[in-house]
Coordinates of C-alpha atoms in Angstrom, one line a residue:
M12 CA 15.2 3.4 -9.8
L13 CA 11.6 4.5 -9.7
L14 CA 9.3 3.3 -7.0
N15 CA 6.2 1.9 -8.6
V16 CA 3.2 1.2 -6.4
L17 CA 0.1 -0.4 -7.8
L18 CA -2.3 -1.0 -5.0
I19 CA -5.9 -1.9 -5.1
A20 CA -7.6 -2.6 -1.8
V21 CA -10.9 -4.5 -1.5
L22 CA -12.4 -5.5 1.8
C23 CA -14.8 -8.4 1.6
V24 CA -16.6 -10.9 3.8
A25 CA -18.0 -14.2 2.6
T26 CA -21.3 -15.1 4.2
V27 CA -21.2 -18.8 4.1
A28 CA -24.8 -19.6 4.8
A29 CA -26.2 -17.2 2.1
G30 CA -23.4 -18.0 -0.3
S31 CA -22.9 -14.2 -1.1
E32 CA -20.2 -11.7 -0.4
N33 CA -20.2 -8.0 0.7
H34 CA -17.5 -5.8 -0.7
V35 CA -16.1 -2.4 0.1
V36 CA -13.7 -0.9 -2.4
V37 CA -11.3 1.5 -0.7
K38 CA -11.2 4.5 -3.0
K39 CA -9.9 7.6 -1.2
W40 CA -6.2 7.4 -0.5
E41 CA -3.4 9.7 0.6
I42 CA 0.3 9.2 0.7
A43 CA 2.9 10.5 3.1
A44 CA 6.6 10.1 3.7
C45 CA 7.1 8.0 6.8
D46 CA 9.4 10.6 8.3
G47 CA 6.6 13.2 8.1
S48 CA 8.4 15.4 5.5
Y49 CA 5.4 15.0 3.2
K50 CA 1.9 14.2 4.2
G51 CA -1.7 14.4 3.1
I52 CA -0.9 14.1 -0.6
P53 CA -4.0 12.8 -2.5
A54 CA -3.2 9.5 -4.2
S55 CA -4.6 7.5 -7.1
V56 CA -5.0 3.8 -6.4
P57 CA -4.2 1.9 -8.5
G58 CA -1.4 4.3 -9.3
F59 CA 2.3 5.2 -8.9
I60 CA 4.0 7.3 -6.3
N61 CA 5.7 9.5 -9.0
T62 CA 2.5 10.5 -10.7
D63 CA 0.9 11.3 -7.3
L64 CA 3.9 13.5 -6.5
M65 CA 3.7 15.1 -9.9
S66 CA 0.0 15.9 -9.5
A67 CA 0.7 17.4 -6.1
G68 CA 3.5 19.6 -7.5
I69 CA 6.2 18.0 -5.4
I70 CA 8.2 16.8 -8.4
S71 CA 7.8 19.1 -11.3
S72 CA 9.3 17.2 -14.2
D73 CA 8.6 14.0 -16.0
P74 CA 10.7 11.4 -14.2
Y75 CA 11.1 9.4 -17.4
F76 CA 12.7 12.2 -19.4
R77 CA 16.5 12.2 -19.8
Y78 CA 18.3 12.3 -16.5
H79 CA 15.4 13.4 -14.4
E80 CA 15.3 10.0 -12.7
L81 CA 18.7 10.7 -11.2
N82 CA 17.4 14.0 -9.8
M83 CA 14.4 12.3 -8.2
S84 CA 16.2 9.2 -6.8
W85 CA 15.2 10.5 -3.3
V86 CA 11.7 9.3 -4.1
A87 CA 12.8 5.7 -4.3
K88 CA 15.0 6.1 -1.2
T89 CA 12.1 7.4 0.9
C90 CA 9.8 5.3 3.0
W91 CA 6.2 6.0 1.9
E92 CA 2.8 5.2 3.4
Y93 CA -0.5 4.9 1.6
T94 CA -3.4 5.6 4.0
A95 CA -7.2 5.3 3.6
A96 CA -9.2 6.8 6.6
D97 CA -12.8 6.7 7.6
I98 CA -13.6 3.5 5.7
D99 CA -17.3 2.7 6.0
M100 CA -17.7 -0.9 6.9
S101 CA -21.4 -0.8 7.7
A102 CA -21.9 -3.6 5.1
F103 CA -20.2 -5.9 7.7
S104 CA -22.3 -4.9 10.7
D105 CA -24.0 -8.3 10.9
T106 CA -20.7 -10.2 10.5
K107 CA -20.3 -13.1 12.9
D108 CA -17.0 -13.8 14.6
D109 CA -16.6 -17.1 12.7
V110 CA -16.9 -15.4 9.2
P111 CA -13.6 -13.9 8.1
V112 CA -13.4 -10.3 6.8
L113 CA -10.7 -10.3 4.2
L114 CA -8.5 -7.5 3.0
N115 CA -7.5 -8.2 -0.6
L116 CA -4.6 -6.3 -2.1
E117 CA -4.6 -7.0 -5.9
N118 CA -1.0 -5.8 -6.3
V119 CA 1.6 -4.2 -4.2
D120 CA 4.7 -3.6 -6.3
T121 CA 7.2 -3.5 -3.5
I122 CA 7.9 -4.7 0.1
A123 CA 5.1 -3.5 2.4
T124 CA 3.6 -3.8 5.9
V125 CA -0.2 -3.6 6.1
F126 CA -2.0 -2.1 9.1
F127 CA -5.7 -2.0 9.9
N128 CA -6.8 0.5 12.5
G129 CA -3.1 0.7 13.6
V130 CA -2.7 -3.0 14.1
Q131 CA -0.3 -4.9 11.7
I132 CA -2.3 -7.6 9.9
G133 CA 0.3 -8.7 7.3
S134 CA 3.1 -7.9 5.0
C135 CA 3.9 -8.2 1.3
E136 CA 7.1 -9.3 -0.4
N137 CA 6.0 -10.5 -3.8
S138 CA 4.5 -8.1 -6.4
F139 CA 3.6 -11.0 -8.7
R140 CA 0.6 -12.2 -6.7
P141 CA -2.4 -10.8 -4.9
H142 CA -2.3 -10.7 -1.1
S143 CA -5.2 -11.5 1.3
F144 CA -5.2 -10.8 5.0
V145 CA -7.8 -11.7 7.6
V146 CA -9.0 -8.6 9.5
P147 CA -10.0 -9.6 13.0
V148 CA -13.7 -8.7 13.5
G149 CA -12.7 -7.2 16.9
L150 CA -10.7 -4.5 15.1
I151 CA -13.6 -3.2 13.0
T152 CA -15.1 0.0 14.3
A153 CA -17.4 2.6 12.9
H154 CA -14.5 4.5 11.4
N155 CA -11.7 2.3 10.1
S156 CA -8.3 3.1 8.6
L157 CA -6.0 1.1 6.4
R158 CA -2.2 1.9 6.1
V159 CA 0.3 0.3 3.7
R160 CA 3.9 1.2 4.7
M161 CA 6.5 0.7 2.1
P162 CA 10.2 1.1 3.1
P163 CA 12.7 2.0 0.4
S164 CA 12.9 -1.2 -1.7
L165 CA 16.6 -1.0 -2.4
A166 CA 17.5 -0.7 1.3
A167 CA 15.2 -3.6 2.1
S168 CA 16.7 -5.7 -0.7
L169 CA 20.2 -5.0 0.5
A170 CA 19.3 -6.0 4.0
K171 CA 17.8 -9.3 2.8
A172 CA 20.8 -10.0 0.6
S173 CA 23.1 -9.5 3.6
Q174 CA 21.4 -12.4 5.4
Y175 CA 22.6 -14.9 2.8
P176 CA 25.9 -16.7 3.4
Y177 CA 27.0 -15.9 -0.2
A178 CA 27.1 -12.8 -2.3
V179 CA 23.9 -11.8 -4.0

């Protein structure tokens, strides 16, 4: 029950008149446990939570070796947040209110809620397709942040299953 997160974030705006696009690829990420027990851990995106935790020395053994996955099941049972802070969006400084700024997430391999500058702009529930969210131009400031909050997928799946009138 490993939590795999593959996340690639690209912010882009299509300038309709010029027929071109500006892009900002978000490169510097950190992960943290939602309860604050772990925070400020450098993250590789695209990447996986287990490799980031191994790189930080939080888990010391290969999760794929023998029974190590059982010893590290707490990772999959923990709510995690990927955060990118101080995103420079000066490329969008001349953006008009009628031209959308899009956040493209190539792949989020779990259930997630997406926040831009602290405001929820969307959610993901399907890892087999990319997700695009409109970022309201009024939210964009000089220093922007992006946060992707991922609850434990097993708990979220069980909660969804309990909503059905039949056994899942």
